[in-house]
Amino acid sequence: MPAGLYRALLTVAGAAIAIVLAVVISSVAISVAGASPEAAFAALFNFGETERAVVNGVTTMINRSVPLFIAGLAVAVGFRMNLFNIGVEGQYRIAAICAAFVGAQFSLPAPIQILVIIVVAAAVGGLYALIPAVMKVTRGVNEVIATIMLNYIAINLAAFLVRGPFTGERAKGQLTTSTPTLPESAWFPNLNGLFEMFGLPAPRGGGLWGFLVVAILLGVAVWVLLERTKFGFEVKASGLNPMAALASGVKPKKMVIAAMVLSGAIAGLIGLPEILGDKHNFGSNFTPGLGFLGIAVALLGRNRPVGIAVAALLFGFLDRAQGPLQFANVPPSVIAIMQGAIVLLVVVANEITSRMALRREERRAARQLGRDTPVEVAA
């Protein structure tokens, strides 16, 4: 069997076993919580009884997956350089509030308005990620420690800005604060027409976020950049062995800065699907935790855009099920248990299957070497 096919089959088998074990662990947790595992899993796949309910459920799942996919891409870029960018959480928070505030200060034709907001978000995220990158290459500060501390700064700075200098008009009786509302030229068109093409009703609320198209294009661009360009090779080489990369003419410190800034720029886009497609501002109740979930999504997707997309859809599917689970008297915390179990077991399975594939290749190489070595005949 070819080595590539063997490795692919091992990966699929390991992921399948990990998901089965995660289901078993989740069933135990559900039983301990006093609920029925059968009812819980039935609710998990319950999208509703009407077409509109099903459309709303699918829309919610995809909308939840879009920012998680972008977050996974941001983390994966860092992982390729052997950098653990935990600062994605802070980078997207500070980028989102700055982009929302800047975008509300002027009104231009829609494509230009949206493009400016995207550029601002990417620039702010990249610049904020530049801080730990410079600290690492100039002073040897571990990026994990630096980004964790910068997360706290960014989260609290965003909270201060949304209640202070960046605050917009608040309606009477409104408990939350937010930046000024974006002009309609900054509202990203939705993709509800996709449902109408198949004769289905349009989803409620903001509908299917049009930023899904940007996310797909971003995933393709990241794949091409990391897999088909000199930059991607240099990033991977510098991450695997900085000294060997330096000997071959690659500057590892330069690549650390480039990879970290690129990771931060992608992270800056995480909050835009919600801002441009739904709320049209950054509020004090803005969705938190997307950066941390992006780490799990990247690990689950093995740092590949296609795998990250599948992992993001899985997390979106599980998050969507929180409502139906509550109707089935199942604690919503079960979703977090399932997500954690799946990620942990898949990561372990990936490590085991990688070692199995490596040992198989080593044995094949040893046998081939034995056949190619001439046997000396004694005189």
mmCIF file of C-alpha atoms in Angstrom, residues 3-361:
data_model
loop_
_atom_site.group_PDB
_atom_site.id
_atom_site.type_symbol
_atom_site.label_atom_id
_atom_site.label_comp_id
_atom_site.label_asym_id
_atom_site.label_seq_id
_atom_site.Cartn_x
_atom_site.Cartn_y
_atom_site.Cartn_z
ATOM 1 C CA ALA A 3 2.693 5.431 2.099
ATOM 2 C CA GLY A 4 0.401 8.406 1.415
ATOM 3 C CA LEU A 5 -2.740 6.237 1.274
ATOM 4 C CA TYR A 6 -1.687 4.339 4.405
ATOM 5 C CA ARG A 7 -1.168 7.590 6.317
ATOM 6 C CA ALA A 8 -4.535 8.953 5.116
ATOM 7 C CA LEU A 9 -6.375 5.784 6.169
ATOM 8 C CA LEU A 10 -4.663 5.864 9.565
ATOM 9 C CA THR A 11 -5.697 9.502 10.038
ATOM 10 C CA VAL A 12 -9.332 8.782 9.162
ATOM 11 C CA ALA A 13 -9.423 5.691 11.375
ATOM 12 C CA GLY A 14 -7.865 7.577 14.286
ATOM 13 C CA ALA A 15 -10.337 10.450 13.966
ATOM 14 C CA ALA A 16 -13.295 8.027 13.791
ATOM 15 C CA ILE A 17 -12.152 6.163 16.918
ATOM 16 C CA ALA A 18 -11.577 9.465 18.729
ATOM 17 C CA ILE A 19 -15.094 10.691 17.914
ATOM 18 C CA VAL A 20 -16.626 7.391 19.081
ATOM 19 C CA LEU A 21 -14.716 7.645 22.373
ATOM 20 C CA ALA A 22 -15.826 11.280 22.720
ATOM 21 C CA VAL A 23 -19.436 10.169 22.297
ATOM 22 C CA VAL A 24 -18.942 7.553 25.018
ATOM 23 C CA ILE A 25 -17.393 10.102 27.391
ATOM 24 C CA SER A 26 -20.188 12.584 26.654
ATOM 25 C CA SER A 27 -22.794 9.901 27.309
ATOM 26 C CA VAL A 28 -21.275 9.262 30.715
ATOM 27 C CA ALA A 29 -21.286 13.012 31.490
ATOM 28 C CA ILE A 30 -24.928 13.293 30.387
ATOM 29 C CA SER A 31 -25.918 10.337 32.565
ATOM 30 C CA VAL A 32 -24.099 11.815 35.564
ATOM 31 C CA ALA A 33 -26.017 15.062 34.981
ATOM 32 C CA GLY A 34 -29.257 13.101 35.327
ATOM 33 C CA ALA A 35 -30.334 13.290 31.677
ATOM 34 C CA SER A 36 -30.871 10.688 29.000
ATOM 35 C CA PRO A 37 -28.026 10.228 26.492
ATOM 36 C CA GLU A 38 -30.525 9.032 23.875
ATOM 37 C CA ALA A 39 -32.635 12.174 24.274
ATOM 38 C CA ALA A 40 -29.522 14.354 24.229
ATOM 39 C CA PHE A 41 -28.181 12.952 20.960
ATOM 40 C CA ALA A 42 -31.651 13.081 19.425
ATOM 41 C CA ALA A 43 -31.806 16.778 20.334
ATOM 42 C CA LEU A 44 -28.302 17.261 18.966
ATOM 43 C CA PHE A 45 -29.508 16.379 15.450
ATOM 44 C CA ASN A 46 -32.882 18.067 15.787
ATOM 45 C CA PHE A 47 -32.916 21.032 13.403
ATOM 46 C CA GLY A 48 -36.686 21.560 13.724
ATOM 47 C CA GLU A 49 -39.892 20.286 12.192
ATOM 48 C CA THR A 50 -40.504 23.010 9.600
ATOM 49 C CA GLU A 51 -38.480 24.225 6.646
ATOM 50 C CA ARG A 52 -37.944 27.616 8.244
ATOM 51 C CA ALA A 53 -36.708 26.008 11.467
ATOM 52 C CA VAL A 54 -34.254 23.838 9.544
ATOM 53 C CA VAL A 55 -33.015 26.829 7.531
ATOM 54 C CA ASN A 56 -32.562 28.848 10.724
ATOM 55 C CA GLY A 57 -30.633 25.996 12.336
ATOM 56 C CA VAL A 58 -28.319 25.533 9.350
ATOM 57 C CA THR A 59 -27.778 29.308 9.143
ATOM 58 C CA THR A 60 -26.890 29.497 12.828
ATOM 59 C CA MET A 61 -24.396 26.647 12.447
ATOM 60 C CA ILE A 62 -22.663 28.197 9.430
ATOM 61 C CA ASN A 63 -22.623 31.703 10.923
ATOM 62 C CA ARG A 64 -20.999 30.325 14.059
ATOM 63 C CA SER A 65 -18.465 28.420 11.955
ATOM 64 C CA VAL A 66 -17.266 31.417 9.917
ATOM 65 C CA PRO A 67 -15.390 33.284 12.701
ATOM 66 C CA LEU A 68 -14.131 29.976 14.118
ATOM 67 C CA PHE A 69 -12.693 29.083 10.711
ATOM 68 C CA ILE A 70 -10.883 32.430 10.494
ATOM 69 C CA ALA A 71 -9.616 31.995 14.060
ATOM 70 C CA GLY A 72 -8.329 28.524 13.210
ATOM 71 C CA LEU A 73 -6.470 29.901 10.186
ATOM 72 C CA ALA A 74 -4.842 32.581 12.341
ATOM 73 C CA VAL A 75 -3.631 30.035 14.888
ATOM 74 C CA ALA A 76 -2.501 27.602 12.167
ATOM 75 C CA VAL A 77 -0.194 30.191 10.581
ATOM 76 C CA GLY A 78 1.590 30.540 13.910
ATOM 77 C CA PHE A 79 1.750 26.775 14.386
ATOM 78 C CA ARG A 80 3.453 26.388 10.985
ATOM 79 C CA MET A 81 6.266 28.568 12.327
ATOM 80 C CA ASN A 82 6.255 26.578 15.587
ATOM 81 C CA LEU A 83 4.774 29.634 17.306
ATOM 82 C CA PHE A 84 1.925 29.320 19.798
ATOM 83 C CA ASN A 85 -0.064 32.493 19.166
ATOM 84 C CA ILE A 86 -2.432 32.440 22.122
ATOM 85 C CA GLY A 87 -2.892 36.175 21.572
ATOM 86 C CA VAL A 88 -5.508 35.659 18.828
ATOM 87 C CA GLU A 89 -8.185 36.436 21.427
ATOM 88 C CA GLY A 90 -6.801 39.865 22.208
ATOM 89 C CA GLN A 91 -5.840 40.604 18.610
ATOM 90 C CA TYR A 92 -9.353 40.133 17.276
ATOM 91 C CA ARG A 93 -10.944 42.089 20.130
ATOM 92 C CA ILE A 94 -8.797 45.195 19.685
ATOM 93 C CA ALA A 95 -8.996 44.948 15.883
ATOM 94 C CA ALA A 96 -12.779 44.585 15.914
ATOM 95 C CA ILE A 97 -13.440 47.637 18.063
ATOM 96 C CA CYS A 98 -11.003 49.809 16.102
ATOM 97 C CA ALA A 99 -12.457 48.714 12.758
ATOM 98 C CA ALA A 100 -16.027 49.260 13.959
ATOM 99 C CA PHE A 101 -15.231 52.734 15.269
ATOM 100 C CA VAL A 102 -13.257 53.839 12.201
ATOM 101 C CA GLY A 103 -15.903 52.466 9.850
ATOM 102 C CA ALA A 104 -18.596 54.529 11.562
ATOM 103 C CA GLN A 105 -16.762 57.827 11.048
ATOM 104 C CA PHE A 106 -17.381 58.166 7.298
ATOM 105 C CA SER A 107 -19.625 56.910 4.505
ATOM 106 C CA LEU A 108 -18.280 55.746 1.135
ATOM 107 C CA PRO A 109 -19.618 53.484 -1.619
ATOM 108 C CA ALA A 110 -20.228 50.019 -0.195
ATOM 109 C CA PRO A 111 -17.247 48.119 -1.683
ATOM 110 C CA ILE A 112 -14.779 50.825 -0.631
ATOM 111 C CA GLN A 113 -16.359 51.211 2.819
ATOM 112 C CA ILE A 114 -16.201 47.490 3.523
ATOM 113 C CA LEU A 115 -12.672 47.197 2.123
ATOM 114 C CA VAL A 116 -11.433 50.014 4.370
ATOM 115 C CA ILE A 117 -12.930 48.319 7.431
ATOM 116 C CA ILE A 118 -11.308 45.005 6.504
ATOM 117 C CA VAL A 119 -7.923 46.673 5.960
ATOM 118 C CA VAL A 120 -8.159 48.523 9.298
ATOM 119 C CA ALA A 121 -9.020 45.304 11.147
ATOM 120 C CA ALA A 122 -6.159 43.370 9.540
ATOM 121 C CA ALA A 123 -3.686 46.207 10.144
ATOM 122 C CA VAL A 124 -4.600 46.582 13.828
ATOM 123 C CA GLY A 125 -4.467 42.818 14.408
ATOM 124 C CA GLY A 126 -1.118 42.542 12.638
ATOM 125 C CA LEU A 127 0.399 45.471 14.526
ATOM 126 C CA TYR A 128 -0.765 44.084 17.865
ATOM 127 C CA ALA A 129 0.811 40.719 17.002
ATOM 128 C CA LEU A 130 4.015 42.523 16.052
ATOM 129 C CA ILE A 131 4.620 43.345 19.736
ATOM 130 C CA PRO A 132 5.252 39.753 20.936
ATOM 131 C CA ALA A 133 7.127 38.989 17.705
ATOM 132 C CA VAL A 134 9.608 41.821 18.305
ATOM 133 C CA MET A 135 9.930 40.826 21.964
ATOM 134 C CA LYS A 136 10.764 37.260 20.916
ATOM 135 C CA VAL A 137 13.408 38.049 18.288
ATOM 136 C CA THR A 138 15.090 40.880 20.198
ATOM 137 C CA ARG A 139 14.869 39.729 23.826
ATOM 138 C CA GLY A 140 13.987 36.054 23.587
ATOM 139 C CA VAL A 141 10.636 36.505 25.368
ATOM 140 C CA ASN A 142 8.464 33.415 24.992
ATOM 141 C CA GLU A 143 5.493 34.242 22.747
ATOM 142 C CA VAL A 144 3.099 32.270 24.960
ATOM 143 C CA ILE A 145 3.779 34.450 28.000
ATOM 144 C CA ALA A 146 3.807 37.659 25.960
ATOM 145 C CA THR A 147 0.547 36.959 24.142
ATOM 146 C CA ILE A 148 -1.255 35.878 27.315
ATOM 147 C CA MET A 149 -0.366 39.178 28.972
ATOM 148 C CA LEU A 150 -1.295 41.115 25.833
ATOM 149 C CA ASN A 151 -4.670 39.355 25.812
ATOM 150 C CA TYR A 152 -5.519 40.869 29.172
ATOM 151 C CA ILE A 153 -4.426 44.289 27.988
ATOM 152 C CA ALA A 154 -6.458 44.071 24.761
ATOM 153 C CA ILE A 155 -9.616 42.742 26.421
ATOM 154 C CA ASN A 156 -9.620 45.420 29.094
ATOM 155 C CA LEU A 157 -8.603 48.153 26.653
ATOM 156 C CA ALA A 158 -11.525 47.211 24.397
ATOM 157 C CA ALA A 159 -13.871 47.266 27.401
ATOM 158 C CA PHE A 160 -12.610 50.745 28.318
ATOM 159 C CA LEU A 161 -12.907 52.084 24.772
ATOM 160 C CA VAL A 162 -16.452 50.802 24.217
ATOM 161 C CA ARG A 163 -17.562 52.502 27.448
ATOM 162 C CA GLY A 164 -15.479 55.609 26.931
ATOM 163 C CA PRO A 165 -13.952 57.285 23.866
ATOM 164 C CA PHE A 166 -15.601 54.975 21.308
ATOM 165 C CA THR A 167 -19.096 54.972 22.805
ATOM 166 C CA GLY A 168 -21.967 55.752 20.477
ATOM 167 C CA GLU A 169 -25.482 56.938 21.251
ATOM 168 C CA ARG A 170 -27.335 54.632 23.627
ATOM 169 C CA ALA A 171 -31.095 54.168 23.492
ATOM 170 C CA LYS A 172 -33.108 54.922 26.597
ATOM 171 C CA GLY A 173 -33.184 51.916 28.885
ATOM 172 C CA GLN A 174 -30.375 50.123 27.028
ATOM 173 C CA LEU A 175 -28.018 48.393 29.445
ATOM 174 C CA THR A 176 -25.169 47.723 27.033
ATOM 175 C CA THR A 177 -22.863 50.208 25.340
ATOM 176 C CA SER A 178 -21.501 50.033 21.818
ATOM 177 C CA THR A 179 -19.595 51.944 19.178
ATOM 178 C CA PRO A 180 -21.600 54.119 16.745
ATOM 179 C CA THR A 181 -23.673 52.119 14.274
ATOM 180 C CA LEU A 182 -22.033 51.567 10.905
ATOM 181 C CA PRO A 183 -23.632 53.255 7.888
ATOM 182 C CA GLU A 184 -25.621 50.967 5.620
ATOM 183 C CA SER A 185 -22.834 51.080 3.041
ATOM 184 C CA ALA A 186 -20.768 49.023 5.515
ATOM 185 C CA TRP A 187 -23.404 46.320 5.911
ATOM 186 C CA PHE A 188 -22.118 43.189 4.193
ATOM 187 C CA PRO A 189 -24.811 41.701 1.901
ATOM 188 C CA ASN A 190 -26.185 38.379 3.148
ATOM 189 C CA LEU A 191 -26.394 35.129 1.211
ATOM 190 C CA ASN A 192 -30.080 34.405 1.800
ATOM 191 C CA GLY A 193 -30.503 34.076 -1.948
ATOM 192 C CA LEU A 194 -28.797 30.673 -1.752
ATOM 193 C CA PHE A 195 -31.778 29.299 0.170
ATOM 194 C CA GLU A 196 -34.271 30.985 -2.117
ATOM 195 C CA MET A 197 -32.570 29.377 -5.130
ATOM 196 C CA PHE A 198 -33.686 25.993 -3.769
ATOM 197 C CA GLY A 199 -37.177 27.174 -2.903
ATOM 198 C CA LEU A 200 -36.477 27.441 0.821
ATOM 199 C CA PRO A 201 -37.574 30.324 3.040
ATOM 200 C CA ALA A 202 -35.039 32.984 3.983
ATOM 201 C CA PRO A 203 -33.597 32.658 7.504
ATOM 202 C CA ARG A 204 -34.609 35.096 10.187
ATOM 203 C CA GLY A 205 -32.509 37.947 11.559
ATOM 204 C CA GLY A 206 -29.383 38.912 9.664
ATOM 205 C CA GLY A 207 -29.533 35.719 7.625
ATOM 206 C CA LEU A 208 -26.541 33.850 6.268
ATOM 207 C CA TRP A 209 -23.512 36.120 6.663
ATOM 208 C CA GLY A 210 -21.984 37.181 3.381
ATOM 209 C CA PHE A 211 -18.549 37.227 5.022
ATOM 210 C CA LEU A 212 -18.604 33.484 4.400
ATOM 211 C CA VAL A 213 -17.331 34.251 0.887
ATOM 212 C CA VAL A 214 -14.402 36.251 2.297
ATOM 213 C CA ALA A 215 -13.604 33.411 4.712
ATOM 214 C CA ILE A 216 -13.503 30.870 1.870
ATOM 215 C CA LEU A 217 -11.240 33.094 -0.238
ATOM 216 C CA LEU A 218 -9.037 33.645 2.812
ATOM 217 C CA GLY A 219 -8.734 29.897 3.364
ATOM 218 C CA VAL A 220 -7.697 29.349 -0.255
ATOM 219 C CA ALA A 221 -5.172 32.198 -0.036
ATOM 220 C CA VAL A 222 -3.645 30.807 3.173
ATOM 221 C CA TRP A 223 -3.367 27.331 1.628
ATOM 222 C CA VAL A 224 -1.643 28.683 -1.486
ATOM 223 C CA LEU A 225 0.656 30.883 0.583
ATOM 224 C CA LEU A 226 1.762 28.140 2.965
ATOM 225 C CA GLU A 227 1.813 25.175 0.588
ATOM 226 C CA ARG A 228 2.741 26.576 -2.817
ATOM 227 C CA THR A 229 5.076 29.525 -2.256
ATOM 228 C CA LYS A 230 8.647 30.142 -1.191
ATOM 229 C CA PHE A 231 7.355 32.056 1.830
ATOM 230 C CA GLY A 232 5.424 29.024 3.061
ATOM 231 C CA PHE A 233 8.479 26.792 2.673
ATOM 232 C CA GLU A 234 10.667 29.251 4.570
ATOM 233 C CA VAL A 235 8.110 29.525 7.362
ATOM 234 C CA LYS A 236 7.960 25.757 7.774
ATOM 235 C CA ALA A 237 11.734 25.348 7.497
ATOM 236 C CA SER A 238 12.374 28.061 10.084
ATOM 237 C CA GLY A 239 9.883 26.493 12.450
ATOM 238 C CA LEU A 240 11.320 22.981 12.138
ATOM 239 C CA ASN A 241 15.012 23.895 12.393
ATOM 240 C CA PRO A 242 16.027 27.572 12.662
ATOM 241 C CA MET A 243 19.769 26.813 12.472
ATOM 242 C CA ALA A 244 19.442 24.714 9.330
ATOM 243 C CA ALA A 245 17.203 27.374 7.789
ATOM 244 C CA LEU A 246 19.768 30.050 8.597
ATOM 245 C CA ALA A 247 22.525 27.966 6.998
ATOM 246 C CA SER A 248 20.450 27.718 3.802
ATOM 247 C CA GLY A 249 19.971 31.472 3.587
ATOM 248 C CA VAL A 250 16.621 31.882 5.379
ATOM 249 C CA LYS A 251 16.461 34.460 8.173
ATOM 250 C CA PRO A 252 14.521 32.799 11.040
ATOM 251 C CA LYS A 253 13.996 36.041 12.985
ATOM 252 C CA LYS A 254 12.517 37.699 9.935
ATOM 253 C CA MET A 255 10.207 34.736 9.437
ATOM 254 C CA VAL A 256 9.096 34.860 13.084
ATOM 255 C CA ILE A 257 8.001 38.463 12.622
ATOM 256 C CA ALA A 258 6.371 37.772 9.255
ATOM 257 C CA ALA A 259 4.446 34.717 10.492
ATOM 258 C CA MET A 260 3.301 36.430 13.681
ATOM 259 C CA VAL A 261 2.137 39.565 11.871
ATOM 260 C CA LEU A 262 0.300 37.470 9.284
ATOM 261 C CA SER A 263 -1.337 35.460 12.061
ATOM 262 C CA GLY A 264 -2.409 38.679 13.796
ATOM 263 C CA ALA A 265 -3.717 40.197 10.557
ATOM 264 C CA ILE A 266 -5.918 37.148 9.967
ATOM 265 C CA ALA A 267 -7.005 37.248 13.616
ATOM 266 C CA GLY A 268 -8.094 40.851 13.135
ATOM 267 C CA LEU A 269 -10.809 39.636 10.743
ATOM 268 C CA ILE A 270 -12.465 37.259 13.231
ATOM 269 C CA GLY A 271 -14.966 39.785 14.553
ATOM 270 C CA LEU A 272 -15.955 41.247 11.174
ATOM 271 C CA PRO A 273 -18.596 38.648 10.208
ATOM 272 C CA GLU A 274 -20.621 39.664 13.268
ATOM 273 C CA ILE A 275 -19.959 43.384 12.915
ATOM 274 C CA LEU A 276 -20.600 43.675 9.181
ATOM 275 C CA GLY A 277 -23.299 41.031 8.901
ATOM 276 C CA ASP A 278 -25.376 41.316 12.064
ATOM 277 C CA LYS A 279 -24.808 43.862 14.831
ATOM 278 C CA HIS A 280 -23.142 46.613 12.764
ATOM 279 C CA ASN A 281 -21.213 47.815 15.802
ATOM 280 C CA PHE A 282 -18.931 46.588 18.560
ATOM 281 C CA GLY A 283 -20.810 46.282 21.840
ATOM 282 C CA SER A 284 -19.966 45.415 25.407
ATOM 283 C CA ASN A 285 -21.730 42.088 24.783
ATOM 284 C CA PHE A 286 -19.573 41.261 21.747
ATOM 285 C CA THR A 287 -18.968 37.511 21.320
ATOM 286 C CA PRO A 288 -15.938 36.496 23.436
ATOM 287 C CA GLY A 289 -13.717 33.412 23.373
ATOM 288 C CA LEU A 290 -13.421 32.985 19.600
ATOM 289 C CA GLY A 291 -9.633 33.235 19.718
ATOM 290 C CA PHE A 292 -9.307 30.475 22.310
ATOM 291 C CA LEU A 293 -11.722 28.244 20.387
ATOM 292 C CA GLY A 294 -9.598 28.883 17.304
ATOM 293 C CA ILE A 295 -6.725 27.017 18.978
ATOM 294 C CA ALA A 296 -8.925 23.940 19.368
ATOM 295 C CA VAL A 297 -10.210 24.265 15.795
ATOM 296 C CA ALA A 298 -6.663 24.510 14.406
ATOM 297 C CA LEU A 299 -5.514 21.468 16.396
ATOM 298 C CA LEU A 300 -8.554 19.491 15.327
ATOM 299 C CA GLY A 301 -8.022 20.484 11.684
ATOM 300 C CA ARG A 302 -4.290 19.651 11.817
ATOM 301 C CA ASN A 303 -3.412 23.188 10.684
ATOM 302 C CA ARG A 304 -4.797 22.572 7.176
ATOM 303 C CA PRO A 305 -7.493 24.927 5.797
ATOM 304 C CA VAL A 306 -9.758 22.058 4.719
ATOM 305 C CA GLY A 307 -9.399 20.320 8.079
ATOM 306 C CA ILE A 308 -9.949 23.617 9.885
ATOM 307 C CA ALA A 309 -13.157 24.167 7.873
ATOM 308 C CA VAL A 310 -14.465 20.744 8.913
ATOM 309 C CA ALA A 311 -13.520 21.382 12.550
ATOM 310 C CA ALA A 312 -15.202 24.810 12.492
ATOM 311 C CA LEU A 313 -18.400 23.271 11.095
ATOM 312 C CA LEU A 314 -18.290 20.613 13.816
ATOM 313 C CA PHE A 315 -17.961 23.253 16.532
ATOM 314 C CA GLY A 316 -20.708 25.320 14.892
ATOM 315 C CA PHE A 317 -22.941 22.253 14.811
ATOM 316 C CA LEU A 318 -22.364 21.582 18.509
ATOM 317 C CA ASP A 319 -22.890 25.225 19.504
ATOM 318 C CA ARG A 320 -26.147 25.358 17.556
ATOM 319 C CA ALA A 321 -27.445 22.417 19.573
ATOM 320 C CA GLN A 322 -27.379 24.275 22.901
ATOM 321 C CA GLY A 323 -31.002 25.385 22.484
ATOM 322 C CA PRO A 324 -32.437 21.953 21.612
ATOM 323 C CA LEU A 325 -30.407 20.376 24.430
ATOM 324 C CA GLN A 326 -31.964 22.731 26.976
ATOM 325 C CA PHE A 327 -35.432 21.678 25.792
ATOM 326 C CA ALA A 328 -34.304 18.083 26.377
ATOM 327 C CA ASN A 329 -33.283 19.019 29.952
ATOM 328 C CA VAL A 330 -29.600 18.497 29.185
ATOM 329 C CA PRO A 331 -27.130 21.033 30.677
ATOM 330 C CA PRO A 332 -25.503 23.209 27.987
ATOM 331 C CA SER A 333 -22.131 22.488 29.608
ATOM 332 C CA VAL A 334 -22.290 19.074 27.933
ATOM 333 C CA ILE A 335 -21.401 20.840 24.663
ATOM 334 C CA ALA A 336 -18.141 22.110 26.176
ATOM 335 C CA ILE A 337 -17.394 18.582 27.458
ATOM 336 C CA MET A 338 -17.971 17.138 23.988
ATOM 337 C CA GLN A 339 -15.794 19.763 22.321
ATOM 338 C CA GLY A 340 -12.966 19.247 24.800
ATOM 339 C CA ALA A 341 -13.150 15.459 24.566
ATOM 340 C CA ILE A 342 -13.160 15.487 20.757
ATOM 341 C CA VAL A 343 -10.170 17.833 20.526
ATOM 342 C CA LEU A 344 -8.148 15.960 23.160
ATOM 343 C CA LEU A 345 -8.824 12.526 21.713
ATOM 344 C CA VAL A 346 -8.273 13.587 18.093
ATOM 345 C CA VAL A 347 -4.940 15.212 18.997
ATOM 346 C CA VAL A 348 -3.860 12.034 20.790
ATOM 347 C CA ALA A 349 -5.062 9.906 17.858
ATOM 348 C CA ASN A 350 -3.157 12.090 15.397
ATOM 349 C CA GLU A 351 0.045 11.666 17.389
ATOM 350 C CA ILE A 352 -0.384 7.890 17.580
ATOM 351 C CA THR A 353 -1.178 7.510 13.874
ATOM 352 C CA SER A 354 1.748 9.763 12.916
ATOM 353 C CA ARG A 355 4.134 7.596 14.919
ATOM 354 C CA MET A 356 2.668 4.414 13.403
ATOM 355 C CA ALA A 357 3.097 5.801 9.883
ATOM 356 C CA LEU A 358 6.672 6.901 10.662
ATOM 357 C CA ARG A 359 7.625 3.482 12.028
ATOM 358 C CA ARG A 360 6.165 1.799 8.949
ATOM 359 C CA GLU A 361 8.205 4.051 6.670
#
